[in-house]
Coordinates of C-alpha atoms in Angstrom, one line a residue:
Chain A
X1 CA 62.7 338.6 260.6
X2 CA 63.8 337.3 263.7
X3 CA 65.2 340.0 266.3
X4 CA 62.1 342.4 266.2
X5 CA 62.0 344.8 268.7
X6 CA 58.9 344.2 271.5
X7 CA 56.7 346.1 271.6
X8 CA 57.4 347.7 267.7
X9 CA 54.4 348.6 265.3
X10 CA 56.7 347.7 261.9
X11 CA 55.0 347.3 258.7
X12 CA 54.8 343.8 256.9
X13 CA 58.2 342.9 255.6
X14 CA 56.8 341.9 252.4
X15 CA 56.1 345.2 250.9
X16 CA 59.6 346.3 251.8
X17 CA 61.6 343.0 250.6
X18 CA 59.6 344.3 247.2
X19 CA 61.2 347.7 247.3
X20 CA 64.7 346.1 247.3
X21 CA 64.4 343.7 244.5
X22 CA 62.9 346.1 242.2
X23 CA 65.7 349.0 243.0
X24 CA 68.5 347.0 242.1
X25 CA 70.7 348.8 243.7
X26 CA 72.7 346.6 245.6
X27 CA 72.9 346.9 249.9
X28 CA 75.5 349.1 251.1
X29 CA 74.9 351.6 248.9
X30 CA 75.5 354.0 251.2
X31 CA 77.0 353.2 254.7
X32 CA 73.1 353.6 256.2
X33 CA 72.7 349.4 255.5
X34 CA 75.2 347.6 256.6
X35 CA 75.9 343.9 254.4
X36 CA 73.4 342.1 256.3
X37 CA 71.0 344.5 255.1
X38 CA 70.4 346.1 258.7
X39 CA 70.7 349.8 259.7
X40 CA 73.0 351.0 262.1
X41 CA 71.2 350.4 264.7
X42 CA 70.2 346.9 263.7
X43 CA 66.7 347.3 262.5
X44 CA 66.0 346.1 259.3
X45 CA 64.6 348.9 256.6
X46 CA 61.3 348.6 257.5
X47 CA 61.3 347.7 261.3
X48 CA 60.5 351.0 263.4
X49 CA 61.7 351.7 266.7
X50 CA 60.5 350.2 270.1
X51 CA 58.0 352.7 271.4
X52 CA 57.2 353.3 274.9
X53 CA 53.9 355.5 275.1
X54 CA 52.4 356.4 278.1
X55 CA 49.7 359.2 279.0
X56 CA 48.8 361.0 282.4
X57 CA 52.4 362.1 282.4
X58 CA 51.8 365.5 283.6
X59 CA 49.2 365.8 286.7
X60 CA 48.1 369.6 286.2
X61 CA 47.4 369.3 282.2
X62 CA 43.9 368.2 281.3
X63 CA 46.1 365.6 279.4
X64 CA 49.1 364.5 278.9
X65 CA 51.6 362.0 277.2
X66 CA 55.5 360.8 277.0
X67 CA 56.4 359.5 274.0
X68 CA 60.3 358.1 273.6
X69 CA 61.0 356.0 270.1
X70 CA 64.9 355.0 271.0
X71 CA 66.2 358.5 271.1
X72 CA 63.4 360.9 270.5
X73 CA 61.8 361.9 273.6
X74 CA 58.7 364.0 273.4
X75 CA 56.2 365.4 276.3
X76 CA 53.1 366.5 274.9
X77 CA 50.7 368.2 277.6
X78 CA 46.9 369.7 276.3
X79 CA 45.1 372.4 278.3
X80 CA 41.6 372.8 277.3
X81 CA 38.9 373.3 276.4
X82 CA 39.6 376.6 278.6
X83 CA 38.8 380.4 277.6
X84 CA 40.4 381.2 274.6
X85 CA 43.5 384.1 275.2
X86 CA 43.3 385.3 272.0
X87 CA 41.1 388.4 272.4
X88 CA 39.6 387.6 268.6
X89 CA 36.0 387.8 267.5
X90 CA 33.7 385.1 268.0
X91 CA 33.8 381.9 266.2
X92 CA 30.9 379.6 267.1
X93 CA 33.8 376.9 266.6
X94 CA 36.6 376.4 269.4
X95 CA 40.3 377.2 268.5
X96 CA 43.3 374.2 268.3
X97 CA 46.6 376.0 269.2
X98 CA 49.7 373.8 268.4
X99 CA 53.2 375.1 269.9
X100 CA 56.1 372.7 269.6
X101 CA 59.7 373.9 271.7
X102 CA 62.6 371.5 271.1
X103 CA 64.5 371.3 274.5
X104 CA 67.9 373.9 274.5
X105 CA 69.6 370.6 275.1
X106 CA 67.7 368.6 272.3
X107 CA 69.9 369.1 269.9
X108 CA 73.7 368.7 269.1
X109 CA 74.6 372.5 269.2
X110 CA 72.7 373.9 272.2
X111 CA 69.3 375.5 270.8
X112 CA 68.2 379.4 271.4
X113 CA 65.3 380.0 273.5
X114 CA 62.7 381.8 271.7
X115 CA 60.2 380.3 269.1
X116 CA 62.8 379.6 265.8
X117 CA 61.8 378.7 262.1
X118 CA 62.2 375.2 263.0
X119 CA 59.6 375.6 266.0
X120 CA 57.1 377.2 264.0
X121 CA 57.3 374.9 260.9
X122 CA 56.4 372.1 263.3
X123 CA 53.9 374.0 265.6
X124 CA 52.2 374.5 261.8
X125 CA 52.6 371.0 260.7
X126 CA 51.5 370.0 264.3
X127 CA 48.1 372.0 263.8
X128 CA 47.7 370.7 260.5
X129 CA 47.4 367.0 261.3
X130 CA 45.7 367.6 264.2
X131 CA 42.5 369.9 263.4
X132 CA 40.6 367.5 261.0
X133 CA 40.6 364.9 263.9
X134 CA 39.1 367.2 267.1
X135 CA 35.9 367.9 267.2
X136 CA 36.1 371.3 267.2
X137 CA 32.3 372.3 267.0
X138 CA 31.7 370.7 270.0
X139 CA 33.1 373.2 272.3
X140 CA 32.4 376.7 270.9
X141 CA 34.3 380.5 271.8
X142 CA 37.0 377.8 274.1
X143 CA 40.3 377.0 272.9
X144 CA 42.3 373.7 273.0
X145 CA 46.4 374.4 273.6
X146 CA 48.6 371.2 272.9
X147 CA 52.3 372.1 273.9
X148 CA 54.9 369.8 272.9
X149 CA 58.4 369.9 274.1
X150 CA 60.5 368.0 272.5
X151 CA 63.0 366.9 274.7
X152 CA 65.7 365.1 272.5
X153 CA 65.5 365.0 268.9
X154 CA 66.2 361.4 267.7
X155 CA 65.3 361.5 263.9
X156 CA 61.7 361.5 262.9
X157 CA 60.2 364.4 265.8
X158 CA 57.5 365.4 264.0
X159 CA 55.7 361.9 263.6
X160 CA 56.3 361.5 267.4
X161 CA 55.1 364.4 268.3
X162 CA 51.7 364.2 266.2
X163 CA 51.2 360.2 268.2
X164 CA 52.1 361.7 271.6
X165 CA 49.9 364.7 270.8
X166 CA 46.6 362.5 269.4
X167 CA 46.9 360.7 272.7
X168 CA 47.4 363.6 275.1
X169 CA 44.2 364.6 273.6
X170 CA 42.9 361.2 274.2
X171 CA 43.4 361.6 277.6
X172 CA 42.3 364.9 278.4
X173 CA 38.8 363.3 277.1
X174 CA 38.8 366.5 273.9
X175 CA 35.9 364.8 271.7
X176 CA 38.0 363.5 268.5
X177 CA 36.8 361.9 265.3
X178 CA 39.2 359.5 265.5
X179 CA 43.3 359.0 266.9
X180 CA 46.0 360.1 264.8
X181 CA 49.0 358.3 264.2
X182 CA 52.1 359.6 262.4
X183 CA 54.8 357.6 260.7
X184 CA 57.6 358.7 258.8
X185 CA 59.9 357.1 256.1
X186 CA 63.3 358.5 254.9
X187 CA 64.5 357.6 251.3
X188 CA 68.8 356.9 251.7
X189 CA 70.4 355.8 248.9
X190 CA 67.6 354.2 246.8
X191 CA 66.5 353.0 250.2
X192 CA 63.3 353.2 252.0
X193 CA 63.6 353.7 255.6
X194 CA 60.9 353.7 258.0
X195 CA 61.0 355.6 261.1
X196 CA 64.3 357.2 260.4
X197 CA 66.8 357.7 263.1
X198 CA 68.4 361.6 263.2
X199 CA 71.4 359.8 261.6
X200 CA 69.5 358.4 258.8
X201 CA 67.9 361.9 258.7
X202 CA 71.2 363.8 257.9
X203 CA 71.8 361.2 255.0
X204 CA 68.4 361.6 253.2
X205 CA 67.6 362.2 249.9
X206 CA 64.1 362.3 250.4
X207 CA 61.1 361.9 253.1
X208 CA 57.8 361.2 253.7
X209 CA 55.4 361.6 256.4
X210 CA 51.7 360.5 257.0
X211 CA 49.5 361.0 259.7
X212 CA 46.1 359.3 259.1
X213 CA 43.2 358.9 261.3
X214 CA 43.7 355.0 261.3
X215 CA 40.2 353.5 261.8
X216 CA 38.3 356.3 259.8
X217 CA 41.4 355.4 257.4
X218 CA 41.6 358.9 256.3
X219 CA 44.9 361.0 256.1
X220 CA 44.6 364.1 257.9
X221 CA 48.0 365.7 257.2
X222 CA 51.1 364.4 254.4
X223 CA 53.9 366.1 252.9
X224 CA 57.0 364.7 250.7
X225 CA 60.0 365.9 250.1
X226 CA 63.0 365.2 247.7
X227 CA 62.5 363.5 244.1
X228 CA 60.9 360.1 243.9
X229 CA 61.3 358.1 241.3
X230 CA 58.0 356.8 240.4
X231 CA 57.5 353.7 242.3
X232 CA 59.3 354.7 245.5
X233 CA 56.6 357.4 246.1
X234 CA 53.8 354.7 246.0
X235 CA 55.6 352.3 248.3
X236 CA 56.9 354.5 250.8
X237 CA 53.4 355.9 251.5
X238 CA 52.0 352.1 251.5
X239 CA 54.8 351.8 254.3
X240 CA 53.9 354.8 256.3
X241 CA 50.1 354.0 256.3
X242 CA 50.9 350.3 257.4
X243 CA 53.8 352.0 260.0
X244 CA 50.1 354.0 261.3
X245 CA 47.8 351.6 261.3
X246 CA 50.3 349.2 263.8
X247 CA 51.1 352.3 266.0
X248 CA 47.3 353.1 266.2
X249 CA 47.4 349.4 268.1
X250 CA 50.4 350.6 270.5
X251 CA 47.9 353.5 271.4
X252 CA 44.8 352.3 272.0
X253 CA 46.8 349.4 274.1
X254 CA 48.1 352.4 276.2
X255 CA 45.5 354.6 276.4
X256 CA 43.4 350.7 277.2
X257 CA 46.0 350.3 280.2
X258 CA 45.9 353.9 281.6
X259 CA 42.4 353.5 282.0
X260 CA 42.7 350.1 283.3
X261 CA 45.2 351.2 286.3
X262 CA 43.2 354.3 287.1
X263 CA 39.8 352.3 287.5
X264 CA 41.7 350.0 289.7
X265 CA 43.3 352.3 292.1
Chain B
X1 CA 37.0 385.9 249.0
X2 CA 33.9 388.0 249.7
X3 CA 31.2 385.3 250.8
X4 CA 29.2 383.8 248.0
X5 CA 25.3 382.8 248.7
X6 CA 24.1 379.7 248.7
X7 CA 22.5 379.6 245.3
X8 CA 26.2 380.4 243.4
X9 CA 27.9 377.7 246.0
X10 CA 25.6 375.0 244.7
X11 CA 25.7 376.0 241.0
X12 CA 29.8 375.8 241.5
X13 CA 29.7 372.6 243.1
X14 CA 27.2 371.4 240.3
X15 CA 29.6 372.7 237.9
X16 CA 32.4 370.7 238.6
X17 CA 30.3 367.5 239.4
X18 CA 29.7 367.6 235.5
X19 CA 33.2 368.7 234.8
X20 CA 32.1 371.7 233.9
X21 CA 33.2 374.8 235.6
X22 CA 31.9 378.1 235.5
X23 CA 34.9 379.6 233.4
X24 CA 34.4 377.0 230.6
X25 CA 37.1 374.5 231.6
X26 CA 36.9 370.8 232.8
X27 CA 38.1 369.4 236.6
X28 CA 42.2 369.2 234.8
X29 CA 42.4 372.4 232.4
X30 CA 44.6 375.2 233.7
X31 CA 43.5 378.7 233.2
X32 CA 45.6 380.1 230.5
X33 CA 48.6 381.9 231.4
X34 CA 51.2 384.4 230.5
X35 CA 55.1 385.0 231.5
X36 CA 57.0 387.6 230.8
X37 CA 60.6 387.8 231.4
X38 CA 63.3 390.1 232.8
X39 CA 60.8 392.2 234.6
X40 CA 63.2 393.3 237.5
X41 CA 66.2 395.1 236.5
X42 CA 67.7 394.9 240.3
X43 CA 67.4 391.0 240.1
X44 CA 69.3 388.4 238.4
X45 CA 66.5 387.2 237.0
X46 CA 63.0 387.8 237.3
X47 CA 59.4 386.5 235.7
X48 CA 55.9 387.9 235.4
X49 CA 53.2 385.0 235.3
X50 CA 49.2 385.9 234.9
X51 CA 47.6 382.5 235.5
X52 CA 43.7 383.7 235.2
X53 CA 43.5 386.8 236.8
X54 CA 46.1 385.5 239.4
X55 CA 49.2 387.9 239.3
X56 CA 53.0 387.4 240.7
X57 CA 56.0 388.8 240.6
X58 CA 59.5 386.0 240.6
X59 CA 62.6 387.1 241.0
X60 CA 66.2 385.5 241.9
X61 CA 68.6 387.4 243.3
X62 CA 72.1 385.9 243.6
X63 CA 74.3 386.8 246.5
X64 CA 78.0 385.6 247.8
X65 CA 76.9 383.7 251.1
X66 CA 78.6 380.8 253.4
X67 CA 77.3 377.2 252.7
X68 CA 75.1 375.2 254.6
X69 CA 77.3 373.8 257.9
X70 CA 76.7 370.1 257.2
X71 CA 77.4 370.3 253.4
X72 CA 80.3 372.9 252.5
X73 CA 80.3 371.8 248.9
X74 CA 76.8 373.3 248.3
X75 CA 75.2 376.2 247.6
X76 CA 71.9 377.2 248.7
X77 CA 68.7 378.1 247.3
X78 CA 66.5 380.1 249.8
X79 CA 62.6 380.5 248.6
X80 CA 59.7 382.7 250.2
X81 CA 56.1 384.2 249.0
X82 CA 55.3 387.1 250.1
X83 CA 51.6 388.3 249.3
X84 CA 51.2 392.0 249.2
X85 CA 48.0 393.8 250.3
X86 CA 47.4 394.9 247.3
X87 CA 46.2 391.4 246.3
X88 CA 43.2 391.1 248.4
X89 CA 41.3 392.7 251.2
X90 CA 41.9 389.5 253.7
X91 CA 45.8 390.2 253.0
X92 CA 46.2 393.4 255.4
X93 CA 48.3 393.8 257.4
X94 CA 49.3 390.2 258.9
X95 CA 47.0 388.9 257.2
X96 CA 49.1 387.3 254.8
X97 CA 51.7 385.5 256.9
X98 CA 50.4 382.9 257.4
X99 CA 49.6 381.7 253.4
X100 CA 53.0 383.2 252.7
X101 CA 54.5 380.8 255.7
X102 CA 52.4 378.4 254.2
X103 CA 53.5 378.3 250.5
X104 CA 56.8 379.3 251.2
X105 CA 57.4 375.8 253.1
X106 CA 55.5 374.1 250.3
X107 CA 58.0 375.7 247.6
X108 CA 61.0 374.9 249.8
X109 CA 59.7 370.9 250.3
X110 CA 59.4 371.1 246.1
X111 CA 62.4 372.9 245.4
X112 CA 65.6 372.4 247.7
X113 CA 65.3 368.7 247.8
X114 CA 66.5 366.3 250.5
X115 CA 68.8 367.5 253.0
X116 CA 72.1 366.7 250.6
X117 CA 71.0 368.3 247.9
X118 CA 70.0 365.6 245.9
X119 CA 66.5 366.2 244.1
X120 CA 66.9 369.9 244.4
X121 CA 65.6 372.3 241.4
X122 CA 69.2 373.3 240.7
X123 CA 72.6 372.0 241.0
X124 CA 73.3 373.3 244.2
X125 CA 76.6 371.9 244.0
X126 CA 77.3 374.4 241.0
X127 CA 76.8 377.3 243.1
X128 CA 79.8 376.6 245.2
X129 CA 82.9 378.9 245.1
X130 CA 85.2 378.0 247.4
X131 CA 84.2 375.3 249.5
X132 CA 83.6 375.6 252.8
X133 CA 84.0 379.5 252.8
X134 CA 81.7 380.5 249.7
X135 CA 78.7 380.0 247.6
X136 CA 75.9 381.7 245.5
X137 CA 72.8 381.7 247.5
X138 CA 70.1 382.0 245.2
X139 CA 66.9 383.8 246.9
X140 CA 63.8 383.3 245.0
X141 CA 61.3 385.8 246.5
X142 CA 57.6 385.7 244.9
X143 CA 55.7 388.5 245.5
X144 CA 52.1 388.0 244.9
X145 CA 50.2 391.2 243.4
X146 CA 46.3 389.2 242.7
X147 CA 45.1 386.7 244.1
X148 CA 42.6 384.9 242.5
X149 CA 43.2 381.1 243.4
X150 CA 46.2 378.8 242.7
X151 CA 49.2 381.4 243.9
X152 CA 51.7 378.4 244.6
X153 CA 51.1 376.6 240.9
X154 CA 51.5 380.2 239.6
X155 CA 54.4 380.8 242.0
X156 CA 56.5 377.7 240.8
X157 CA 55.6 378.5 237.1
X158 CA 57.1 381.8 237.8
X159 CA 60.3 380.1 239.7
X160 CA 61.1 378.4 237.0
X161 CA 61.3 380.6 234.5
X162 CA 62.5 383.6 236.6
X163 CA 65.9 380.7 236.9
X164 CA 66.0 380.0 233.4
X165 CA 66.7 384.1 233.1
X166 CA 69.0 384.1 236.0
X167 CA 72.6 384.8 234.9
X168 CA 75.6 384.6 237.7
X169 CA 78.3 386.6 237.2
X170 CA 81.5 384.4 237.0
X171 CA 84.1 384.2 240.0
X172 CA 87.6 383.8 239.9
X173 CA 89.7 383.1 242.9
X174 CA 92.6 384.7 243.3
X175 CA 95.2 382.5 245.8
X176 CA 95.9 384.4 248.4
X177 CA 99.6 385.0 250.0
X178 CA 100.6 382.7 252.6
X179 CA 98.4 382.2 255.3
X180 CA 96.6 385.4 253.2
X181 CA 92.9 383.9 252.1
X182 CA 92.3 384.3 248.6
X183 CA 90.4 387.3 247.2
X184 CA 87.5 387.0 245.4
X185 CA 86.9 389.0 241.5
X186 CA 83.6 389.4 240.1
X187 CA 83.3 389.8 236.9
X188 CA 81.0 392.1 235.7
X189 CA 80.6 391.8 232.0
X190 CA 77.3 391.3 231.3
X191 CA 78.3 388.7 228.1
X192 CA 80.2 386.7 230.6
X193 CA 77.8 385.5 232.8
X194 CA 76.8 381.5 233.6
X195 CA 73.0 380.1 233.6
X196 CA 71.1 378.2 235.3
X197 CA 69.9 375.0 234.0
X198 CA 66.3 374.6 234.9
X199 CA 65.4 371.6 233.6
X200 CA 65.4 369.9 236.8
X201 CA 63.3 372.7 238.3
X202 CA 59.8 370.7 238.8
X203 CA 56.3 372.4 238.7
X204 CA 53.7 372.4 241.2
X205 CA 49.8 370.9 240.2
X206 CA 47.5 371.7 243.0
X207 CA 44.5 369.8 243.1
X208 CA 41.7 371.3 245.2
X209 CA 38.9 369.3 246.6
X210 CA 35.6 370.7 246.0
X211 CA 32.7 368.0 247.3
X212 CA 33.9 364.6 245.8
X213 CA 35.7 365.6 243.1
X214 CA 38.4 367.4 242.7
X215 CA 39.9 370.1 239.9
X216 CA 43.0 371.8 239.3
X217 CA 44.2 374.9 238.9
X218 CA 41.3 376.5 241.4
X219 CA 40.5 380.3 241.0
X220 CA 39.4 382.1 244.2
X221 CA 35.9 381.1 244.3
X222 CA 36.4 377.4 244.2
X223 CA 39.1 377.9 246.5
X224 CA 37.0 379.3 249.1
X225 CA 35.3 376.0 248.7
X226 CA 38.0 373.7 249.3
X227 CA 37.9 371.0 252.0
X228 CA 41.3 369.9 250.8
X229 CA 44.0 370.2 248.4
X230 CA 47.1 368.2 247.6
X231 CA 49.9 370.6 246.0
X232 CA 52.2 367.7 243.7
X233 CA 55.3 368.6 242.4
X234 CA 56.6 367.1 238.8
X235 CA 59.6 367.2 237.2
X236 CA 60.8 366.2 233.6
X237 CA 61.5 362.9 234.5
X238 CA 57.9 362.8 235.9
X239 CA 59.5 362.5 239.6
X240 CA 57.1 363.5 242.8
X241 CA 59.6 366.6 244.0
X242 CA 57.4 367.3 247.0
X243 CA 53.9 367.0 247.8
X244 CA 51.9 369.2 250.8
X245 CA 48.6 368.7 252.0
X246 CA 46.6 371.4 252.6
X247 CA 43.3 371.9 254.0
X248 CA 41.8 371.0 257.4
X249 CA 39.8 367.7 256.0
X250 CA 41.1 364.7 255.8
X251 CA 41.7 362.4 252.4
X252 CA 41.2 358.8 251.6
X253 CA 44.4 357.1 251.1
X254 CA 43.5 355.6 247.8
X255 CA 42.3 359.0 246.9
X256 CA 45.7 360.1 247.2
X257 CA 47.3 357.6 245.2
X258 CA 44.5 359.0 242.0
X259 CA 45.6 362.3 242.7
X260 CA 49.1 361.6 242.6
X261 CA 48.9 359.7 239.7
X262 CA 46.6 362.8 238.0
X263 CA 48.8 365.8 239.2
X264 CA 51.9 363.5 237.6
X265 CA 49.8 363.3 234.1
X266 CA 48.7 367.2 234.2
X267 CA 52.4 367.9 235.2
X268 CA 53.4 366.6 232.2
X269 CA 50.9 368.5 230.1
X270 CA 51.7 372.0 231.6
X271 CA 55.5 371.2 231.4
X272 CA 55.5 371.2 227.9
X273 CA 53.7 374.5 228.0
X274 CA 55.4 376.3 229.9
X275 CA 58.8 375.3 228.3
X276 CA 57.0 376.6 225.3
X277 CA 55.8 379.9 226.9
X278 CA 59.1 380.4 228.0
X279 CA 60.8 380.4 224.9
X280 CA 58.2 382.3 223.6
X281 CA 58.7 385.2 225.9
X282 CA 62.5 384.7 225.7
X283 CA 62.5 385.5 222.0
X284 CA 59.9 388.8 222.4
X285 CA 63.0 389.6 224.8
X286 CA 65.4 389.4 222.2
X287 CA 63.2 391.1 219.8
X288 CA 62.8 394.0 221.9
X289 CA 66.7 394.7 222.4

């Protein structure tokens, strides 16, 4: 448990070193853990990825954030609480639009402009984990629009872009019950691995995702995916909340030093 | 759903607080249900399920398609819901796209498995041809014609057994001259046709939070009361196959783990049933031809 990255939010080892005595499965099972029992890039199973968060990225948004975990880069800028577009009847609550582009270059083969399948899904997913934490009663007829652009996809966008959103909203001072943070856990192999990278994606038999509103500990959005055998399920979503409650601390920390520098200057 | 007052909200919720509901049944009883088989004579295979008063329409058609980039020795299986107008006033026009978008995502997380194919409803690898080139693609289109709570249970009841009708015609490849590629040679006799195995093919138990509680199988009132609802798949082996959340509120963790745990032990339960139901309706089939 030595070579941790710095500033990472990884789950306790313990509940993972569980996971791989009871699978019995020996390491190496497929080529995603190497014989010392480390991914490809080095990290054990459970160890996420070094994030670098930082909000106020984007001066003319109300607020903003840049998220990068290794490879996945994400700019998340919220306009809001402004008229709502959408010529629709009244609704004495305010409206959360989500809209999630992934960069033409984010890719391996070159994207196509124009909202895809792909975009959608996560504009939806995006929504989803997002509306039970604003406050949405508290700014009636407006509307709040998060756009996320996705600037290289890395493995594990979504939960990146649901952290980078929470604190864009954060910082554009949109009332919320609580922050969300996302975490993600791909199952390779009889393996459980948290925060995947794209490669580890591609070789997945299964995946998990969790966003949860960390201090009111309540989940706001989850799906799974793939067949679990019966005690992987359990675990990997034991990992995922643990993977949220330590990025909640990245968060705050940032969102604590943004506030910091700009009472200073 | 049209609005209901106050008064019939309240006796609802008190309803299911003593796990008792107003149709009769307890938080974990499903409504019964019917399926009939071989209702689409276009399709290669097609279901009827009446869960309640909820009503849809399964079918699989099987085409000749290209396999997914990544994995040339697959086949695919493509799933969508589409909810016709006809099954409520709130599904006019566009009104429906969004549910359909919805549950069609939540049947494709429960049905196709991860990304290789492992943990999907059917042997996807069976559905090559030639690799690389061809492969069935298996569409599963549901078409909703009542909605009256519960569409994606009743949707994945109606998945499964529209597959375990399903019958591909065989292929045979004929080798092509030189750098000729080979021709392909459907067969077309009805007797010579290869099935789907479905017993992998999970089910879907959607448990709906009304209040503190929460029930399964939810007709359209109760739905209109939901805060939250986690949609589990099960299969056989008593596997999670995909789980969604739906519903704008948010859930305590360990409430999760309960529900999981629950929608695992009803999952069993309706299993077994509709297994049975589908034999049943498979030997009315027989009987009728």
């Amino acid at each position: 448990m030595s070579a941790r990255g710095a500033p990472s939010y990884s789950p306790y080892s313990g509940i993972e070193e569980r996971v791989m005595q009871e699978d019995g499965a020996g390491p190496a099972s497929r080529s995603v853990l190497g014989a010392d029992s480390r991914r490809q890039d080095g990290r054990l199973p459970e160890e996420c990825r070094p994030a670098f968060l930082q909000v106020g990225t984007v001066s003319r948004a109300a607020g903003s954030a840049y998220a990068e975990f290794a490879s996945t880069k994400v700019l998340v800028a919220v306009y809001g609480p402004r008229e709502s577009r959408k010529a629709a009847a009244y609704s004495d609550t305010s409206r959360l639009t989500c809209d999630v582009k992934l960069a033409a270059f984010a890719t391996k083969s070159r994207g196509k402009y124009g909202q895809g399948t792909a975009e959608r899904e996560l504009s939806d997913l995006l929504h989803k984990a997002l509306v039970s934490a604003v406050r949405l009663d508290t700014f009636p007829k407006a509307s709040v629009d998060v756009f996320a652009l996705v600037l290289e996809s890395g493995g594990a966008d979504l939960a990146v872009v649901v952290t980078a959103a929470s604190l864009a909203l954060a910082d554009a001072g949109i009332e919320m019950l609580d922050m969300v943070a996302a975490t993600s856990l791909s199952l390779v192999g009889g393996h459980l691995l948290v925060d995947p990278a794209a490669s580890e994606e591609r070789a997945q038999d299964g995946n998990v995702l969790v966003a949860l509103m960390p201090a009111r500990n309540e989940v706001t959005q989850m799906h799974l995916a793939g067949a679990w055998p019966d005690t992987h399920a359990a675990q990997a979503i034991e990992l995922c909340l643990d993977g949220c409650h330590k990025l909640d601390g990245e968060m705050r920390a940032c969102l604590r030093e943004h506030a910091a520098t700009a009472n200073g200057s | 759903m049209p609005g209901l007052s106050a008064a019939e909200l309240s006796f609802l919720e008190g309803g299911i607080a003593q796990d008792l509901r107003n149709d009769g049944r307890g938080r974990e009883d499903f409504r019964s249900f019917s399926i009939q088989l071989d209702v689409i004579s276009q399709a290669s295979g097609s279901a009827r399920v009446r869960l309640g008063a909820t009503d849809i329409l399964a079918s699989i058609k099987a085409e000749l398609g290209s396999p997914p980039a990544e994995f040339p020795h697959l086949g695919r299986l493509e799933l969508a819901v589409e909810i016709s107008p006809t099954a409520g006033p709130e599904f006019e026009g566009r009104g429906g796209e969004e549910l359909s978008a919805e549950l069609g995502k939540a049947l494709e997380r429960s049905f196709a498995g991860g990304a290789n194919g492992t943990g999907a409803a059917v042997d996807l690898a069976a559905l090559s041809v030639v690799e690389g080139k061809t492969c069935w693609v298996l569409y599963a289109d549901v078409l909703v014609l009542n909605a009256d709570g519960n569409i994606l249970d009743a949707s994945a009841i109606g998945i499964k057994a529209a597959l375990s009708n399903t019958r591909i015609p065989k292929v045979e490849v004929l080798a092509g001259e030189g750098d000729e590629e080979g021709e392909l040679e459907l067969n077309d006799d009805p007797d010579e046709c290869a099935r789907v195995s479905t017993a992998a093919v999970p089910l879907i138990v959607t448990l709906t939070k009304v209040g503190r509680h929460y029930i399964a199988d939810a007709t359209g009132d109760e739905e209109a009361q939901m805060s939250s609802a986690l949609s589990v798949a099960v299969n056989e082996k008593g596997q999670l196959c995909g789980v969604t959340k739906r519903g704008s509120a948010g859930i305590d963790p360990s409430v999760i783990s309960d529900m999981l745990s629950v929608a695992r032990r009803i999952g069993k339960r309706l299993l077994a049933k509709v297994d049975a139901e589908i034999s049943l309706a498979e030997s009315r089939l027989e009987s009728e031809t």
